[in-house]
Amino acid sequence: MIGAGAIGGAIGAAFADSGTEVVLVARGDNARAIESTGLRLRSPDRTITAHPTVVRKPGEVVLGTHDVLILATKTHQALSALRDWTDEPVHDTAGAVVGTAGERLPLLLFLNGVEAARIAPRWFARVWSTTIWLPALHTEPGEVVVRMHPALGGFFTGPVTAAARTDSVLDEVAADFRGAGFEFVPVEDIAEHAWAKLLSNLANGLDAILGPGADLTELAREMRTEAKAVYRAAGIEYLSNGPARYGIADRLQMGEVPGVEEFGSSSWQSLARGTGSIETDYLTGEIVRLAHATGAAAERCALVSRWCRALAAGSDLGGEIPAGQAERKAALEAAFARFPDAGEPPTPSRIAP
């Protein structure tokens, strides 16, 4: 598990608790906490403390032909992780090197956006991508909180590369996830799921700017309307409400975790932890990229991306970003109102997903 934050930590703890062998690649205080006292996973239904194996870098684990790599970083961290792991040697049962991770091992992408699925095949031959339905919190070292129940979360996973489309390893992976308490749905066309999930992730940027508890409804609706116009311009189709269409929505209900206050998105958590970076350039920024490529308009998404970059860097853009939540929301509402409504897009242009 490359990345032991909210998503990687939740999966890693559940795997370890269910008896599935898992190695977490973690860093800093989080790695030390897991090694010292374990990894605590809190959900609406239970609390567990698991003790997975922890490493800090590729050279600390010996990869075998039976291993599966799961990349659970943020999208803006994926490039360095892919480069770090692709040339790691893979050993057979006798200990002989039989190839590299990029050549031999399955790579499952567990992160938001669509960019990772574009870049991963530069380094890995067997690649699957995943859309994630798992609201999770990771702000304290050694602890992850998830809000869904009775399943801990849901995943739709499908092939990205040609080798993955003829590979049967996903059957074994699905069994491990289900045994750990997750809903896991293999699909043939993961792109239509990924583009749909991206629409919901547009609210991450607003959440990062305004914080938990703010009413994002109207601002998020305007951003989705803008994004859908960009999709039409790019000729992109998407599948809305995957959990309901696949009959697992009743397993993915939001619940309260005792002692845990309302928390924000993964983008908000990056600001809360003071990481100095944020993933929104690959969420709202993906809409901006498509708009630039097609000639469509994405002013709302561009503004949210800009504000998120500034806040991650500790800047208020010379006073452009107000300090208070209410003032920030009012400023966004005023800015959004000045932008033209999303109208008919230019003639559709096929953009590679």
Tab-separated table of C-alpha atoms in Angstrom:
chain	number	residue	atom	x	y	z
A	1	MET	CA	0.000	0.000	0.000
A	2	ILE	CA	1.898	3.046	-1.299
A	3	GLY	CA	0.508	5.831	0.847
A	4	ALA	CA	-0.929	5.429	4.349
A	5	GLY	CA	-3.187	8.466	4.578
A	6	ALA	CA	-6.972	8.419	4.781
A	7	ILE	CA	-7.614	5.915	1.969
A	8	GLY	CA	-4.446	3.825	2.221
A	9	GLY	CA	-4.655	3.783	5.996
A	10	ALA	CA	-8.291	2.681	6.021
A	11	ILE	CA	-7.636	-0.125	3.550
A	12	GLY	CA	-4.401	-1.158	5.257
A	13	ALA	CA	-5.978	-1.354	8.704
A	14	ALA	CA	-8.988	-3.308	7.436
A	15	PHE	CA	-6.758	-5.707	5.492
A	16	ALA	CA	-4.494	-6.356	8.465
A	17	ASP	CA	-7.483	-6.865	10.753
A	18	SER	CA	-9.039	-9.379	8.322
A	19	GLY	CA	-5.837	-11.402	8.020
A	20	THR	CA	-4.733	-10.208	4.573
A	21	GLU	CA	-0.991	-9.607	4.476
A	22	VAL	CA	-0.346	-5.929	3.844
A	23	VAL	CA	2.691	-3.651	3.875
A	24	LEU	CA	2.107	0.086	4.332
A	25	VAL	CA	4.506	2.638	2.885
A	26	ALA	CA	4.259	5.497	5.369
A	27	ARG	CA	6.347	8.481	6.430
A	28	GLY	CA	7.266	10.631	9.393
A	29	ASP	CA	5.079	10.739	12.485
A	30	ASN	CA	2.469	8.510	10.867
A	31	ALA	CA	4.955	5.708	10.272
A	32	ARG	CA	6.339	6.014	13.800
A	33	ALA	CA	2.860	5.958	15.337
A	34	ILE	CA	1.801	2.843	13.406
A	35	GLU	CA	5.001	1.056	14.373
A	36	SER	CA	4.656	2.075	18.009
A	37	THR	CA	0.974	1.635	18.838
A	38	GLY	CA	-0.650	0.330	15.661
A	39	LEU	CA	-3.085	1.828	13.176
A	40	ARG	CA	-6.488	2.646	14.647
A	41	LEU	CA	-9.521	2.594	12.340
A	42	ARG	CA	-12.724	4.152	13.676
A	43	SER	CA	-16.075	3.694	11.925
A	44	PRO	CA	-19.751	4.140	12.856
A	45	ASP	CA	-19.939	0.478	13.827
A	46	ARG	CA	-16.618	-0.374	15.432
A	47	THR	CA	-13.060	0.603	16.304
A	48	ILE	CA	-10.100	-1.641	15.539
A	49	THR	CA	-6.372	-1.349	16.048
A	50	ALA	CA	-4.309	-3.176	13.439
A	51	HIS	CA	-0.587	-3.784	13.249
A	52	PRO	CA	0.445	-3.894	9.585
A	53	THR	CA	4.057	-4.012	8.486
A	54	VAL	CA	5.418	-0.516	7.829
A	55	VAL	CA	8.205	0.567	5.482
A	56	ARG	CA	9.298	4.024	4.397
A	57	LYS	CA	10.703	3.474	0.905
A	58	PRO	CA	10.825	0.872	-1.881
A	59	GLY	CA	14.185	-0.622	-0.925
A	60	GLU	CA	12.851	-1.751	2.461
A	61	VAL	CA	10.501	-4.381	1.021
A	62	VAL	CA	11.354	-7.449	-1.090
A	63	LEU	CA	8.783	-7.727	-3.857
A	64	GLY	CA	7.601	-11.108	-5.082
A	65	THR	CA	5.570	-12.235	-8.076
A	66	HIS	CA	2.512	-12.650	-5.832
A	67	ASP	CA	2.484	-8.994	-4.721
A	68	VAL	CA	-0.009	-6.319	-5.765
A	69	LEU	CA	0.836	-2.606	-5.579
A	70	ILE	CA	-1.896	-0.166	-4.548
A	71	LEU	CA	-1.105	3.510	-5.095
A	72	ALA	CA	-3.089	5.558	-2.567
A	73	THR	CA	-1.276	8.890	-2.601
A	74	LYS	CA	-2.787	12.158	-3.788
A	75	THR	CA	-2.697	12.637	-7.555
A	76	HIS	CA	-0.022	15.336	-7.407
A	77	GLN	CA	2.223	12.877	-5.562
A	78	ALA	CA	1.685	10.005	-8.007
A	79	LEU	CA	4.422	10.919	-10.492
A	80	SER	CA	7.256	10.588	-8.000
A	81	ALA	CA	5.777	7.401	-6.511
A	82	LEU	CA	5.461	5.733	-9.922
A	83	ARG	CA	9.065	6.568	-10.715
A	84	ASP	CA	10.231	5.338	-7.314
A	85	TRP	CA	8.606	1.922	-7.662
A	86	THR	CA	8.706	0.974	-11.338
A	87	ASP	CA	12.290	-0.324	-11.426
A	88	GLU	CA	12.208	-2.180	-8.109
A	89	PRO	CA	13.248	-5.818	-8.619
A	90	VAL	CA	10.681	-8.604	-8.387
A	91	HIS	CA	11.776	-12.015	-7.084
A	92	ASP	CA	10.471	-15.511	-7.655
A	93	THR	CA	9.956	-18.028	-4.821
A	94	ALA	CA	13.624	-19.034	-5.039
A	95	GLY	CA	14.771	-15.436	-4.584
A	96	ALA	CA	15.915	-14.877	-8.169
A	97	VAL	CA	15.113	-11.563	-9.825
A	98	VAL	CA	12.640	-12.140	-12.651
A	99	GLY	CA	11.894	-8.571	-13.699
A	100	THR	CA	10.849	-5.186	-12.371
A	101	ALA	CA	7.694	-4.015	-10.667
A	102	GLY	CA	6.714	-2.059	-13.750
A	103	GLU	CA	7.034	-5.158	-15.911
A	104	ARG	CA	5.591	-7.804	-13.614
A	105	LEU	CA	3.309	-6.506	-10.865
A	106	PRO	CA	-0.333	-5.373	-10.913
A	107	LEU	CA	-0.758	-1.690	-10.036
A	108	LEU	CA	-4.124	-0.481	-8.712
A	109	LEU	CA	-4.675	3.268	-8.631
A	110	PHE	CA	-6.718	4.387	-5.617
A	111	LEU	CA	-6.811	8.159	-5.912
A	112	ASN	CA	-9.038	10.953	-7.154
A	113	GLY	CA	-9.083	12.431	-10.634
A	114	VAL	CA	-8.169	10.945	-14.009
A	115	GLU	CA	-4.558	12.029	-14.460
A	116	ALA	CA	-2.939	9.050	-12.731
A	117	ALA	CA	-4.563	6.649	-15.190
A	118	ARG	CA	-3.001	8.645	-18.026
A	119	ILE	CA	0.524	8.669	-16.646
A	120	ALA	CA	0.847	5.278	-14.919
A	121	PRO	CA	1.182	3.236	-18.145
A	122	ARG	CA	4.440	5.080	-18.854
A	123	TRP	CA	5.964	2.954	-16.076
A	124	PHE	CA	3.622	-0.001	-15.460
A	125	ALA	CA	2.210	-2.578	-17.866
A	126	ARG	CA	-0.602	-3.954	-15.664
A	127	VAL	CA	-2.678	-0.990	-14.483
A	128	TRP	CA	-6.207	-0.711	-13.078
A	129	SER	CA	-7.894	2.493	-11.946
A	130	THR	CA	-10.470	2.934	-9.181
A	131	THR	CA	-13.187	5.365	-8.227
A	132	ILE	CA	-13.435	5.698	-4.464
A	133	TRP	CA	-16.570	6.033	-2.344
A	134	LEU	CA	-15.000	6.317	1.083
A	135	PRO	CA	-15.229	9.537	3.134
A	136	ALA	CA	-12.284	9.210	5.479
A	137	LEU	CA	-10.339	11.442	7.830
A	138	HIS	CA	-6.634	11.320	8.548
A	139	THR	CA	-5.262	14.224	10.546
A	140	GLU	CA	-3.762	12.378	13.521
A	141	PRO	CA	-0.751	10.049	13.128
A	142	GLY	CA	-1.736	6.415	13.434
A	143	GLU	CA	-5.480	6.989	13.118
A	144	VAL	CA	-8.070	6.934	10.324
A	145	VAL	CA	-11.796	7.638	10.644
A	146	VAL	CA	-14.349	6.457	8.065
A	147	ARG	CA	-17.974	7.581	7.943
A	148	MET	CA	-19.595	4.806	5.863
A	149	HIS	CA	-21.438	1.732	7.043
A	150	PRO	CA	-22.295	-1.106	7.035
A	151	ALA	CA	-19.558	-1.416	4.401
A	152	LEU	CA	-16.431	0.577	5.178
A	153	GLY	CA	-16.450	1.976	1.634
A	154	GLY	CA	-17.010	1.146	-1.995
A	155	PHE	CA	-14.693	0.855	-4.980
A	156	PHE	CA	-15.252	0.527	-8.722
A	157	THR	CA	-12.123	-0.815	-10.414
A	158	GLY	CA	-11.426	-1.393	-14.091
A	159	PRO	CA	-8.523	-1.934	-16.490
A	160	VAL	CA	-6.449	0.870	-17.919
A	161	THR	CA	-3.878	-1.076	-19.967
A	162	ALA	CA	-4.230	-3.901	-22.482
A	163	ALA	CA	-2.467	-6.351	-20.167
A	164	ALA	CA	-4.941	-5.572	-17.390
A	165	ARG	CA	-7.921	-6.284	-19.635
A	166	THR	CA	-6.895	-9.939	-19.996
A	167	ASP	CA	-5.665	-10.399	-16.413
A	168	SER	CA	-7.556	-12.413	-13.792
A	169	VAL	CA	-5.793	-11.012	-10.700
A	170	LEU	CA	-8.710	-8.687	-9.987
A	171	ASP	CA	-10.815	-11.665	-8.876
A	172	GLU	CA	-8.367	-12.357	-6.034
A	173	VAL	CA	-8.085	-8.673	-5.185
A	174	ALA	CA	-11.870	-8.358	-5.040
A	175	ALA	CA	-12.074	-11.258	-2.584
A	176	ASP	CA	-9.526	-9.580	-0.282
A	177	PHE	CA	-11.413	-6.275	-0.310
A	178	ARG	CA	-14.766	-7.896	0.347
A	179	GLY	CA	-13.286	-9.980	3.131
A	180	ALA	CA	-12.013	-6.766	4.736
A	181	GLY	CA	-15.476	-5.176	4.752
A	182	PHE	CA	-15.533	-3.177	1.520
A	183	GLU	CA	-17.809	-3.235	-1.511
A	184	PHE	CA	-15.641	-3.931	-4.559
A	185	VAL	CA	-17.087	-3.850	-8.094
A	186	PRO	CA	-14.972	-4.772	-11.146
A	187	VAL	CA	-16.095	-2.818	-14.245
A	188	GLU	CA	-15.027	-2.833	-17.873
A	189	ASP	CA	-15.148	0.915	-18.554
A	190	ILE	CA	-13.595	2.689	-15.597
A	191	ALA	CA	-13.328	6.004	-17.458
A	192	GLU	CA	-17.080	6.648	-17.369
A	193	HIS	CA	-16.998	6.124	-13.604
A	194	ALA	CA	-13.928	8.336	-13.162
A	195	TRP	CA	-15.408	11.277	-15.049
A	196	ALA	CA	-18.605	10.990	-12.998
A	197	LYS	CA	-16.696	10.886	-9.704
A	198	LEU	CA	-14.692	13.932	-10.760
A	199	LEU	CA	-17.910	15.959	-10.859
A	200	SER	CA	-18.519	15.203	-7.173
A	201	ASN	CA	-14.879	15.921	-6.326
A	202	LEU	CA	-15.232	19.489	-7.626
A	203	ALA	CA	-16.682	20.336	-4.214
A	204	ASN	CA	-13.343	19.398	-2.618
A	205	GLY	CA	-11.869	22.738	-3.577
A	206	LEU	CA	-14.804	24.649	-2.123
A	207	ASP	CA	-14.576	22.585	1.042
A	208	ALA	CA	-10.857	23.335	1.322
A	209	ILE	CA	-11.551	27.055	1.010
A	210	LEU	CA	-14.602	27.275	3.275
A	211	GLY	CA	-14.053	24.414	5.730
A	212	PRO	CA	-16.422	21.875	7.291
A	213	GLY	CA	-19.990	22.968	7.923
A	214	ALA	CA	-20.267	25.485	5.088
A	215	ASP	CA	-23.213	25.145	2.717
A	216	LEU	CA	-21.568	24.346	-0.608
A	217	THR	CA	-24.764	23.367	-2.422
A	218	GLU	CA	-25.249	26.252	-4.838
A	219	LEU	CA	-21.568	26.951	-5.486
A	220	ALA	CA	-20.927	23.255	-6.170
A	221	ARG	CA	-23.956	23.094	-8.476
A	222	GLU	CA	-22.604	25.993	-10.532
A	223	MET	CA	-19.208	24.305	-10.804
A	224	ARG	CA	-20.771	21.014	-11.918
A	225	THR	CA	-22.863	22.843	-14.524
A	226	GLU	CA	-19.711	24.487	-15.827
A	227	ALA	CA	-17.857	21.169	-15.863
A	228	LYS	CA	-20.654	19.368	-17.699
A	229	ALA	CA	-20.532	22.000	-20.441
A	230	VAL	CA	-16.792	21.383	-20.710
A	231	TYR	CA	-17.454	17.622	-20.878
A	232	ARG	CA	-19.847	18.187	-23.782
A	233	ALA	CA	-17.218	20.237	-25.536
A	234	ALA	CA	-14.686	17.457	-25.070
A	235	GLY	CA	-17.097	14.670	-26.069
A	236	ILE	CA	-16.774	13.010	-22.652
A	237	GLU	CA	-19.480	10.653	-21.426
A	238	TYR	CA	-19.902	9.665	-17.798
A	239	LEU	CA	-21.967	7.275	-15.685
A	240	SER	CA	-23.741	9.009	-12.837
A	241	ASN	CA	-24.545	7.432	-9.454
A	242	GLY	CA	-22.540	4.232	-9.806
A	243	PRO	CA	-23.427	2.845	-6.348
A	244	ALA	CA	-27.172	3.013	-7.080
A	245	ARG	CA	-26.794	1.601	-10.591
A	246	TYR	CA	-24.802	-1.345	-9.262
A	247	GLY	CA	-27.096	-1.978	-6.322
A	248	ILE	CA	-24.708	-1.201	-3.471
A	249	ALA	CA	-25.968	2.216	-2.337
A	250	ASP	CA	-27.699	0.695	0.698
A	251	ARG	CA	-24.302	-0.615	1.841
A	252	LEU	CA	-22.695	2.824	1.591
A	253	GLN	CA	-24.593	4.938	4.085
A	254	MET	CA	-23.130	7.881	5.946
A	255	GLY	CA	-23.033	7.472	9.719
A	256	GLU	CA	-21.723	9.199	12.794
A	257	VAL	CA	-18.514	8.127	14.495
A	258	PRO	CA	-18.659	8.631	18.283
A	259	GLY	CA	-16.485	11.515	19.404
A	260	VAL	CA	-15.715	12.721	15.864
A	261	GLU	CA	-16.922	16.125	14.721
A	262	GLU	CA	-17.856	16.885	11.129
A	263	PHE	CA	-14.783	16.817	8.919
A	264	GLY	CA	-13.906	17.957	5.439
A	265	SER	CA	-12.682	16.461	2.198
A	266	SER	CA	-9.218	15.127	1.465
A	267	SER	CA	-8.334	18.548	0.032
A	268	TRP	CA	-9.380	20.279	3.248
A	269	GLN	CA	-7.350	17.735	5.213
A	270	SER	CA	-4.219	18.675	3.255
A	271	LEU	CA	-4.649	22.268	4.402
A	272	ALA	CA	-5.495	21.196	7.944
A	273	ARG	CA	-2.286	19.163	8.161
A	274	GLY	CA	-0.245	21.977	6.623
A	275	THR	CA	1.277	19.760	3.940
A	276	GLY	CA	2.110	22.715	1.679
A	277	SER	CA	0.390	21.119	-1.318
A	278	ILE	CA	-3.120	20.246	-2.456
A	279	GLU	CA	-4.659	17.980	-5.102
A	280	THR	CA	-7.172	20.432	-6.581
A	281	ASP	CA	-5.079	21.138	-9.686
A	282	TYR	CA	-6.043	17.588	-10.707
A	283	LEU	CA	-9.736	17.972	-9.746
A	284	THR	CA	-11.033	21.445	-10.605
A	285	GLY	CA	-7.810	21.838	-12.569
A	286	GLU	CA	-8.779	18.905	-14.796
A	287	ILE	CA	-11.840	20.865	-15.921
A	288	VAL	CA	-9.615	23.864	-16.596
A	289	ARG	CA	-7.291	21.676	-18.692
A	290	LEU	CA	-10.186	20.435	-20.801
A	291	ALA	CA	-11.525	23.951	-21.192
A	292	HIS	CA	-8.177	25.183	-22.469
A	293	ALA	CA	-8.006	22.293	-24.917
A	294	THR	CA	-11.520	22.744	-26.300
A	295	GLY	CA	-12.099	26.488	-26.106
A	296	ALA	CA	-14.845	26.072	-23.513
A	297	ALA	CA	-15.076	28.247	-20.401
A	298	ALA	CA	-14.198	27.166	-16.848
A	299	GLU	CA	-13.786	30.410	-14.899
A	300	ARG	CA	-15.310	29.055	-11.697
A	301	CYS	CA	-13.071	26.006	-11.622
A	302	ALA	CA	-10.050	28.149	-12.460
A	303	LEU	CA	-10.778	30.534	-9.581
A	304	VAL	CA	-11.215	27.720	-7.064
A	305	SER	CA	-7.975	26.100	-8.262
A	306	ARG	CA	-6.118	29.395	-7.862
A	307	TRP	CA	-7.410	30.027	-4.359
A	308	CYS	CA	-6.578	26.481	-3.260
A	309	ARG	CA	-3.012	26.771	-4.548
A	310	ALA	CA	-2.611	30.035	-2.667
A	311	LEU	CA	-4.013	28.698	0.602
A	312	ALA	CA	-1.768	25.627	0.405
A	313	ALA	CA	1.189	27.988	0.048
A	314	GLY	CA	0.027	30.109	2.999
A	315	SER	CA	-1.052	33.081	0.877
A	316	ASP	CA	-4.249	35.128	0.771
A	317	LEU	CA	-3.298	36.574	-2.624
A	318	GLY	CA	-2.686	40.021	-1.211
A	319	GLY	CA	-6.025	40.139	0.574
A	320	GLU	CA	-8.102	38.722	-2.280
A	321	ILE	CA	-9.040	35.710	-0.130
A	322	PRO	CA	-10.895	36.870	3.007
A	323	ALA	CA	-10.032	35.359	6.373
A	324	GLY	CA	-13.496	34.325	7.571
A	325	GLN	CA	-15.690	31.531	6.250
A	326	ALA	CA	-18.733	33.737	5.638
A	327	GLU	CA	-16.646	36.400	3.897
A	328	ARG	CA	-14.949	33.805	1.704
A	329	LYS	CA	-18.286	32.340	0.683
A	330	ALA	CA	-19.670	35.775	-0.151
A	331	ALA	CA	-16.591	36.568	-2.236
A	332	LEU	CA	-16.935	33.303	-4.177
A	333	GLU	CA	-20.651	33.916	-4.740
A	334	ALA	CA	-19.938	37.408	-6.051
A	335	ALA	CA	-17.180	36.161	-8.352
A	336	PHE	CA	-19.289	33.268	-9.665
A	337	ALA	CA	-22.142	35.684	-10.416
A	338	ARG	CA	-19.854	37.775	-12.630
A	339	PHE	CA	-18.946	34.776	-14.783
A	340	PRO	CA	-21.227	33.940	-17.720
A	341	ASP	CA	-23.585	31.000	-17.399
A	342	ALA	CA	-22.413	27.793	-19.008
A	343	GLY	CA	-23.990	27.890	-22.449
A	344	GLU	CA	-23.688	25.807	-25.539
A	345	PRO	CA	-20.130	24.493	-25.803
A	346	PRO	CA	-17.978	24.681	-28.919
A	347	THR	CA	-18.159	21.855	-31.442
A	348	PRO	CA	-17.146	18.705	-29.545
A	349	SER	CA	-13.466	17.831	-29.729
A	350	ARG	CA	-12.318	14.373	-28.758
A	351	ILE	CA	-9.896	14.685	-25.832
A	352	ALA	CA	-8.024	11.586	-24.730
A	353	PRO	CA	-9.242	10.637	-21.212
